[in-house]
Amino acid sequence: MNLENLNPQQLQAVRHSEGPLMVVAGAGSGKTRVITCRIANLIKEKGVTPDSILAITFTNKAAGEMKERVRNILDLRGASPWISTFHSFCLRILRKHISELGFSNDFAIYDTQDQLTLIKQCMKAAEISADAFPPKTLLNHISGFKNDFLMPEDLKLDEMPYGNELKAAGLYPVYQAGLKKNNALDFDDLLVLAGRLFQEVSSLRAYYNDKFQHILVDEFQDTNAVQYGLVRLLCQSHNNICVVGDDDQSIYRWRGANIENILKFENDFPGTTVIKLEENYRSTQNILNAAGSVVRENRNRKDKTLWTQNETGSPVLCYRAKDEIDESEFVCEKIQTLNRDEGISFNDMTVLYRTNAQSRVLEDMLRRHGLPYQVIGGLRFYERKEIKDVLAYMRVVLNPNDSISLKRIINVPVRGIGKTSLEKVEEYCSEKGVTLLEGLRDNGQARLTTPAAGKRISQFLEIIDDLDATFRQGNPLELLTEVIDRSGYGEMLKKEDTRESKGRIENLNELFSAVEQSIESGEGSLQEFLDSASLVADLDNFDDERGVLPLMTLHTCKGLEFSSVFVVGMENGLLPHASSMSEPEEYEEERRLCYVGFTRARKKLFVTHASQRRIYGTTFNYQPSDFLLSIPDEVMTRESSGFSNHTASQFGGRPGGGRDQAAPYQEKRDDAYSIGTKVLHAKFGSGIVLNLSGNEENLSLEVFFKAPHGKKKLSVSHAKLIIL
């Protein structure tokens, strides 16, 4: 094993032996290499058996890369280290031991759409209005409870204010009962129930503590309370825990990630060795200086300064656009120039934005210029209707209790089983305490529906029984073939004979390829295939060899790198987002998000902001992002489109370069407001503009003031606000 190319800090992390270790790894500092070399060193030099090592990361893509690197270093022909995502690891544990918690081992995994269907059913049963309490909002709150490792019985309803969170807390046990009745788990349950297993079954906890003598956790800054609790439970007996992460890249607070986990690690694990990786191997020094100057203003962080032996590089180019169309035109022109003059392939560039809504104009302009692109994070393959329909048949065969999947397919293709008939069967199921499939089978005897509907239900049950027979005799590929044929789904798409139906047939053909690959990889069971399909993430489908330009949100880009990066929409209200501007913790996360976006770039970084932007059908004025003010003049140059605009004084009246050497920036007018404008009110004090409505004499502002005032809607003509 060659460790000669490691720097002293990397080498120290690789050779550290016993006890807790925290590697604070800045962006592009070679952390994946450190983790893989550490695994190899434990096996080759320390004599640790491979399958007593557990390495956990956050994406399937990262786990796959880590496995490949370990294989390249070591010749492992027998047992291998456990390298996987948190969810995959927990799923593997639950498939073996979930019976300890009263579930069957063949449980289904519900995705977001399945969860939404179930929560709506629960709300209907509990007579909760979906208009008053949006189902997605209630699901988000329930997910938040689970991320904080709170069971329904842990919540104190009498201490919660009335609203969505209280309603979600009341619905939480009903939702969990619905999952259990369907023998199903949602994604959060994979973590929560694994945590409960280790917490409640001491013999199991002792077994896995003894089994995994060394535990490594990548991207530790992204862990939530459940994941942190899991890690602590797994290493109780030895404390051989190595965590690798960067608090400056903690950007998932909205989905439960807790930056405090990495900040408090040394207190929770006394005697921790801390090693900082500050040498960057990816970016130029100018890019690092720009990124560092933004994130350095955060208070809640570990001090570190990235440096590189790479070239100083070109200054960051900041472009001031008239509007989002001008901004998109600039981006397209630069991409064409980089591709034509410097030979940079489209897949080695990316455009990053804060919200998905910003992609539309970019896509229109890219098509107009004939530039190939791919939106990352859109509708995933396994979320497409035809894929979910066909997989739902397979899931019902595997787990007959799965009423969500059963209801999805009972009338797909259309076979005349109406809503009224189904409701009668469901009422019967509720009274008798049986599953939906059992209720459908009882229909003939109980005569719940009309004879005609009963006949159609019997025909559907024949299909399910035939598929079950195929499943028991064959493999997943044979079952998939039979589902598409026996259900009539393939014939339905052929009869439609439209461009859309042909595309859906192509997707089903791709599903055949996915099942074949699953069999070839040794994961040939139906359960294993459905598990792998359930755990696919946005970036797992990203193919960086296709030669197309990837577009994605800043949240999606972490872990990737490109020669040239465009960060668009750098305005107060977008980046930082308006929702963060009144919350210090969220505002700091926006800085970290900006830092992550900047550090994806190896050679060139472009940032843009527009004076006006149409979002969701409404045109707003925007000020340049305050984050741009943090970047030193010596590492950033500025250009503009050749128009004069009052927002430019945010840059201190500097002249703009521009494609046509634009006129100097003009001073901000006192009567102009935009999202992010700081104002002073005689009664409420200082505040920040969150939104605007109306125009001219009727202009109203939504302003957030410091406690105790909060949000206020004010008429500009009466409020007498002073712009700060």
mmCIF file of N, CA and C in Angstrom, residues 629-698:
data_model
loop_
_atom_site.group_PDB
_atom_site.id
_atom_site.type_symbol
_atom_site.label_atom_id
_atom_site.label_comp_id
_atom_site.label_asym_id
_atom_site.label_seq_id
_atom_site.Cartn_x
_atom_site.Cartn_y
_atom_site.Cartn_z
ATOM 1 N N LEU A 629 -20.360 41.045 -0.841
ATOM 2 C CA LEU A 629 -19.606 42.112 -0.179
ATOM 3 C C LEU A 629 -18.438 41.566 0.633
ATOM 4 N N SER A 630 -18.513 40.267 0.964
ATOM 5 C CA SER A 630 -17.446 39.653 1.765
ATOM 6 C C SER A 630 -16.211 39.337 0.937
ATOM 7 N N ILE A 631 -16.373 39.266 -0.379
ATOM 8 C CA ILE A 631 -15.283 38.795 -1.237
ATOM 9 C C ILE A 631 -14.328 39.942 -1.552
ATOM 10 N N PRO A 632 -13.032 39.795 -1.273
ATOM 11 C CA PRO A 632 -12.058 40.876 -1.511
ATOM 12 C C PRO A 632 -11.958 41.257 -2.987
ATOM 13 N N ASP A 633 -11.682 42.534 -3.235
ATOM 14 C CA ASP A 633 -11.554 43.029 -4.609
ATOM 15 C C ASP A 633 -10.466 42.301 -5.386
ATOM 16 N N GLU A 634 -9.397 41.914 -4.702
ATOM 17 C CA GLU A 634 -8.266 41.332 -5.427
ATOM 18 C C GLU A 634 -8.553 39.935 -5.979
ATOM 19 N N VAL A 635 -9.652 39.281 -5.554
ATOM 20 C CA VAL A 635 -9.945 37.946 -6.082
ATOM 21 C C VAL A 635 -11.202 37.931 -6.941
ATOM 22 N N MET A 636 -11.822 39.100 -7.154
ATOM 23 C CA MET A 636 -13.051 39.115 -7.955
ATOM 24 C C MET A 636 -13.105 40.342 -8.857
ATOM 25 N N THR A 637 -13.451 40.121 -10.127
ATOM 26 C CA THR A 637 -13.691 41.222 -11.056
ATOM 27 C C THR A 637 -15.184 41.283 -11.355
ATOM 28 N N ARG A 638 -15.634 42.471 -11.772
ATOM 29 C CA ARG A 638 -17.070 42.669 -11.981
ATOM 30 C C ARG A 638 -17.347 43.173 -13.396
ATOM 31 N N GLU A 639 -18.392 42.641 -13.985
ATOM 32 C CA GLU A 639 -18.872 43.090 -15.282
ATOM 33 C C GLU A 639 -20.370 43.341 -15.179
ATOM 34 N N SER A 640 -20.887 44.113 -16.137
ATOM 35 C CA SER A 640 -22.331 44.332 -16.173
ATOM 36 C C SER A 640 -22.788 44.362 -17.625
ATOM 37 N N SER A 641 -24.107 44.405 -17.811
ATOM 38 C CA SER A 641 -24.664 44.259 -19.150
ATOM 39 C C SER A 641 -24.758 45.567 -19.915
ATOM 40 N N GLY A 642 -24.414 46.683 -19.277
ATOM 41 C CA GLY A 642 -24.460 47.944 -20.002
ATOM 42 C C GLY A 642 -25.659 48.789 -19.663
ATOM 43 N N PHE A 643 -26.380 48.449 -18.596
ATOM 44 C CA PHE A 643 -27.488 49.300 -18.160
ATOM 45 C C PHE A 643 -27.121 49.880 -16.801
ATOM 46 N N SER A 644 -27.711 51.017 -16.475
ATOM 47 C CA SER A 644 -27.448 51.609 -15.165
ATOM 48 C C SER A 644 -28.595 51.248 -14.248
ATOM 49 N N ASN A 645 -28.264 51.016 -12.989
ATOM 50 C CA ASN A 645 -29.291 50.519 -12.060
ATOM 51 C C ASN A 645 -28.971 50.969 -10.652
ATOM 52 N N HIS A 646 -30.038 51.301 -9.921
ATOM 53 C CA HIS A 646 -29.843 51.857 -8.584
ATOM 54 C C HIS A 646 -29.320 50.845 -7.585
ATOM 55 N N THR A 647 -29.481 49.536 -7.827
ATOM 56 C CA THR A 647 -29.041 48.569 -6.816
ATOM 57 C C THR A 647 -27.526 48.451 -6.739
ATOM 58 N N ALA A 648 -26.838 48.978 -7.695
ATOM 59 C CA ALA A 648 -25.402 48.742 -7.774
ATOM 60 C C ALA A 648 -24.609 49.405 -6.674
ATOM 61 N N SER A 649 -25.173 50.353 -5.975
ATOM 62 C CA SER A 649 -24.409 51.019 -4.921
ATOM 63 C C SER A 649 -24.033 50.051 -3.815
ATOM 64 N N GLN A 650 -24.631 48.847 -3.833
ATOM 65 C CA GLN A 650 -24.230 47.825 -2.879
ATOM 66 C C GLN A 650 -22.747 47.507 -3.022
ATOM 67 N N PHE A 651 -22.192 47.754 -4.209
ATOM 68 C CA PHE A 651 -20.775 47.517 -4.432
ATOM 69 C C PHE A 651 -19.968 48.808 -4.291
ATOM 70 N N GLY A 652 -20.550 49.778 -3.632
ATOM 71 C CA GLY A 652 -19.810 50.990 -3.329
ATOM 72 C C GLY A 652 -19.558 51.882 -4.522
ATOM 73 N N GLY A 653 -20.424 51.813 -5.546
ATOM 74 C CA GLY A 653 -20.296 52.704 -6.692
ATOM 75 C C GLY A 653 -19.147 52.374 -7.606
ATOM 76 N N ARG A 654 -18.671 51.105 -7.582
ATOM 77 C CA ARG A 654 -17.574 50.743 -8.476
ATOM 78 C C ARG A 654 -18.051 50.725 -9.917
ATOM 79 N N PRO A 655 -17.216 51.116 -10.865
ATOM 80 C CA PRO A 655 -17.627 51.040 -12.264
ATOM 81 C C PRO A 655 -17.716 49.597 -12.727
ATOM 82 N N GLY A 656 -18.660 49.333 -13.652
ATOM 83 C CA GLY A 656 -18.825 47.980 -14.178
ATOM 84 C C GLY A 656 -18.006 47.800 -15.438
ATOM 85 N N GLY A 657 -17.466 46.585 -15.618
ATOM 86 C CA GLY A 657 -16.711 46.278 -16.827
ATOM 87 C C GLY A 657 -17.646 46.009 -17.971
ATOM 88 N N GLY A 658 -18.231 44.805 -17.964
ATOM 89 C CA GLY A 658 -19.303 44.485 -18.901
ATOM 90 C C GLY A 658 -18.825 44.104 -20.279
ATOM 91 N N ARG A 659 -19.742 43.456 -20.987
ATOM 92 C CA ARG A 659 -19.426 43.054 -22.357
ATOM 93 C C ARG A 659 -19.254 44.287 -23.229
ATOM 94 N N ASP A 660 -19.935 45.395 -22.843
ATOM 95 C CA ASP A 660 -19.791 46.610 -23.634
ATOM 96 C C ASP A 660 -19.286 47.767 -22.765
ATOM 97 N N GLN A 661 -18.498 47.419 -21.730
ATOM 98 C CA GLN A 661 -17.951 48.429 -20.817
ATOM 99 C C GLN A 661 -19.057 49.371 -20.331
ATOM 100 N N ALA A 662 -19.911 48.817 -19.473
ATOM 101 C CA ALA A 662 -21.107 49.527 -19.022
ATOM 102 C C ALA A 662 -20.775 50.801 -18.269
ATOM 103 N N ALA A 663 -21.816 51.651 -18.170
ATOM 104 C CA ALA A 663 -21.688 52.887 -17.399
ATOM 105 C C ALA A 663 -21.509 52.568 -15.931
ATOM 106 N N PRO A 664 -20.972 53.508 -15.136
ATOM 107 C CA PRO A 664 -20.778 53.267 -13.707
ATOM 108 C C PRO A 664 -22.107 52.977 -13.021
ATOM 109 N N TYR A 665 -22.001 52.251 -11.900
ATOM 110 C CA TYR A 665 -23.173 52.014 -11.078
ATOM 111 C C TYR A 665 -23.705 53.351 -10.559
ATOM 112 N N GLN A 666 -25.020 53.456 -10.428
ATOM 113 C CA GLN A 666 -25.620 54.672 -9.895
ATOM 114 C C GLN A 666 -26.073 54.443 -8.464
ATOM 115 N N GLU A 667 -26.258 55.521 -7.743
ATOM 116 C CA GLU A 667 -26.670 55.416 -6.350
ATOM 117 C C GLU A 667 -28.102 54.923 -6.243
ATOM 118 N N LYS A 668 -28.384 54.215 -5.165
ATOM 119 C CA LYS A 668 -29.724 53.685 -4.915
ATOM 120 C C LYS A 668 -30.693 54.820 -4.611
ATOM 121 N N ARG A 669 -31.865 54.800 -5.252
ATOM 122 C CA ARG A 669 -32.883 55.814 -4.980
ATOM 123 C C ARG A 669 -33.567 55.509 -3.659
ATOM 124 N N ASP A 670 -33.965 56.562 -2.939
ATOM 125 C CA ASP A 670 -34.596 56.367 -1.641
ATOM 126 C C ASP A 670 -35.975 55.743 -1.749
ATOM 127 N N ASP A 671 -36.621 55.817 -2.931
ATOM 128 C CA ASP A 671 -37.985 55.311 -3.045
ATOM 129 C C ASP A 671 -38.029 53.896 -3.632
ATOM 130 N N ALA A 672 -36.884 53.229 -3.722
ATOM 131 C CA ALA A 672 -36.834 51.894 -4.316
ATOM 132 C C ALA A 672 -36.688 50.835 -3.230
ATOM 133 N N TYR A 673 -37.487 49.804 -3.343
ATOM 134 C CA TYR A 673 -37.419 48.695 -2.397
ATOM 135 C C TYR A 673 -37.231 47.402 -3.169
ATOM 136 N N SER A 674 -36.577 46.455 -2.540
ATOM 137 C CA SER A 674 -36.436 45.130 -3.117
ATOM 138 C C SER A 674 -36.318 44.136 -1.972
ATOM 139 N N ILE A 675 -36.460 42.864 -2.292
ATOM 140 C CA ILE A 675 -36.331 41.825 -1.277
ATOM 141 C C ILE A 675 -34.927 41.898 -0.673
ATOM 142 N N GLY A 676 -34.867 41.916 0.635
ATOM 143 C CA GLY A 676 -33.584 42.011 1.321
ATOM 144 C C GLY A 676 -33.214 43.415 1.743
ATOM 145 N N THR A 677 -33.983 44.430 1.297
ATOM 146 C CA THR A 677 -33.702 45.808 1.708
ATOM 147 C C THR A 677 -33.859 45.940 3.221
ATOM 148 N N LYS A 678 -32.901 46.590 3.838
ATOM 149 C CA LYS A 678 -32.973 46.832 5.281
ATOM 150 C C LYS A 678 -33.609 48.197 5.520
ATOM 151 N N VAL A 679 -34.624 48.203 6.394
ATOM 152 C CA VAL A 679 -35.381 49.437 6.626
ATOM 153 C C VAL A 679 -35.501 49.718 8.119
ATOM 154 N N LEU A 680 -35.850 50.968 8.427
ATOM 155 C CA LEU A 680 -36.057 51.393 9.818
ATOM 156 C C LEU A 680 -37.459 51.968 9.948
ATOM 157 N N HIS A 681 -38.191 51.504 10.972
ATOM 158 C CA HIS A 681 -39.548 51.970 11.243
ATOM 159 C C HIS A 681 -39.553 52.658 12.603
ATOM 160 N N ALA A 682 -40.313 53.751 12.727
ATOM 161 C CA ALA A 682 -40.305 54.544 13.961
ATOM 162 C C ALA A 682 -40.726 53.733 15.178
ATOM 163 N N LYS A 683 -41.663 52.796 14.999
ATOM 164 C CA LYS A 683 -42.187 52.018 16.130
ATOM 165 C C LYS A 683 -41.529 50.646 16.250
ATOM 166 N N PHE A 684 -41.323 49.967 15.115
ATOM 167 C CA PHE A 684 -40.875 48.577 15.154
ATOM 168 C C PHE A 684 -39.360 48.415 15.080
ATOM 169 N N GLY A 685 -38.648 49.503 14.797
ATOM 170 C CA GLY A 685 -37.197 49.421 14.708
ATOM 171 C C GLY A 685 -36.727 48.940 13.343
ATOM 172 N N SER A 686 -35.556 48.280 13.302
ATOM 173 C CA SER A 686 -34.982 47.849 12.027
ATOM 174 C C SER A 686 -35.590 46.526 11.585
ATOM 175 N N GLY A 687 -35.687 46.351 10.271
ATOM 176 C CA GLY A 687 -36.254 45.128 9.722
ATOM 177 C C GLY A 687 -35.740 44.850 8.327
ATOM 178 N N ILE A 688 -36.180 43.724 7.776
ATOM 179 C CA ILE A 688 -35.746 43.282 6.448
ATOM 180 C C ILE A 688 -36.973 43.017 5.587
ATOM 181 N N VAL A 689 -36.968 43.520 4.347
ATOM 182 C CA VAL A 689 -38.080 43.300 3.429
ATOM 183 C C VAL A 689 -38.048 41.858 2.932
ATOM 184 N N LEU A 690 -39.161 41.124 3.171
ATOM 185 C CA LEU A 690 -39.265 39.739 2.738
ATOM 186 C C LEU A 690 -40.039 39.586 1.439
ATOM 187 N N ASN A 691 -40.989 40.527 1.180
ATOM 188 C CA ASN A 691 -41.816 40.403 -0.025
ATOM 189 C C ASN A 691 -42.430 41.746 -0.375
ATOM 190 N N LEU A 692 -42.865 41.903 -1.617
ATOM 191 C CA LEU A 692 -43.497 43.125 -2.094
ATOM 192 C C LEU A 692 -44.787 42.768 -2.812
ATOM 193 N N SER A 693 -45.774 43.645 -2.754
ATOM 194 C CA SER A 693 -47.003 43.460 -3.520
ATOM 195 C C SER A 693 -47.551 44.829 -3.914
ATOM 196 N N GLY A 694 -48.329 44.862 -4.992
ATOM 197 C CA GLY A 694 -48.843 46.135 -5.489
ATOM 198 C C GLY A 694 -47.762 46.910 -6.220
ATOM 199 N N ASN A 695 -48.049 48.172 -6.547
ATOM 200 C CA ASN A 695 -47.062 49.010 -7.223
ATOM 201 C C ASN A 695 -47.342 50.480 -6.955
ATOM 202 N N GLU A 696 -46.322 51.288 -7.145
ATOM 203 C CA GLU A 696 -46.383 52.741 -7.000
ATOM 204 C C GLU A 696 -47.132 53.149 -5.728
ATOM 205 N N GLU A 697 -48.295 53.853 -5.854
ATOM 206 C CA GLU A 697 -48.976 54.361 -4.665
ATOM 207 C C GLU A 697 -49.488 53.235 -3.770
ATOM 208 N N ASN A 698 -49.740 52.071 -4.338
ATOM 209 C CA ASN A 698 -50.322 50.970 -3.579
ATOM 210 C C ASN A 698 -49.288 49.942 -3.134
#
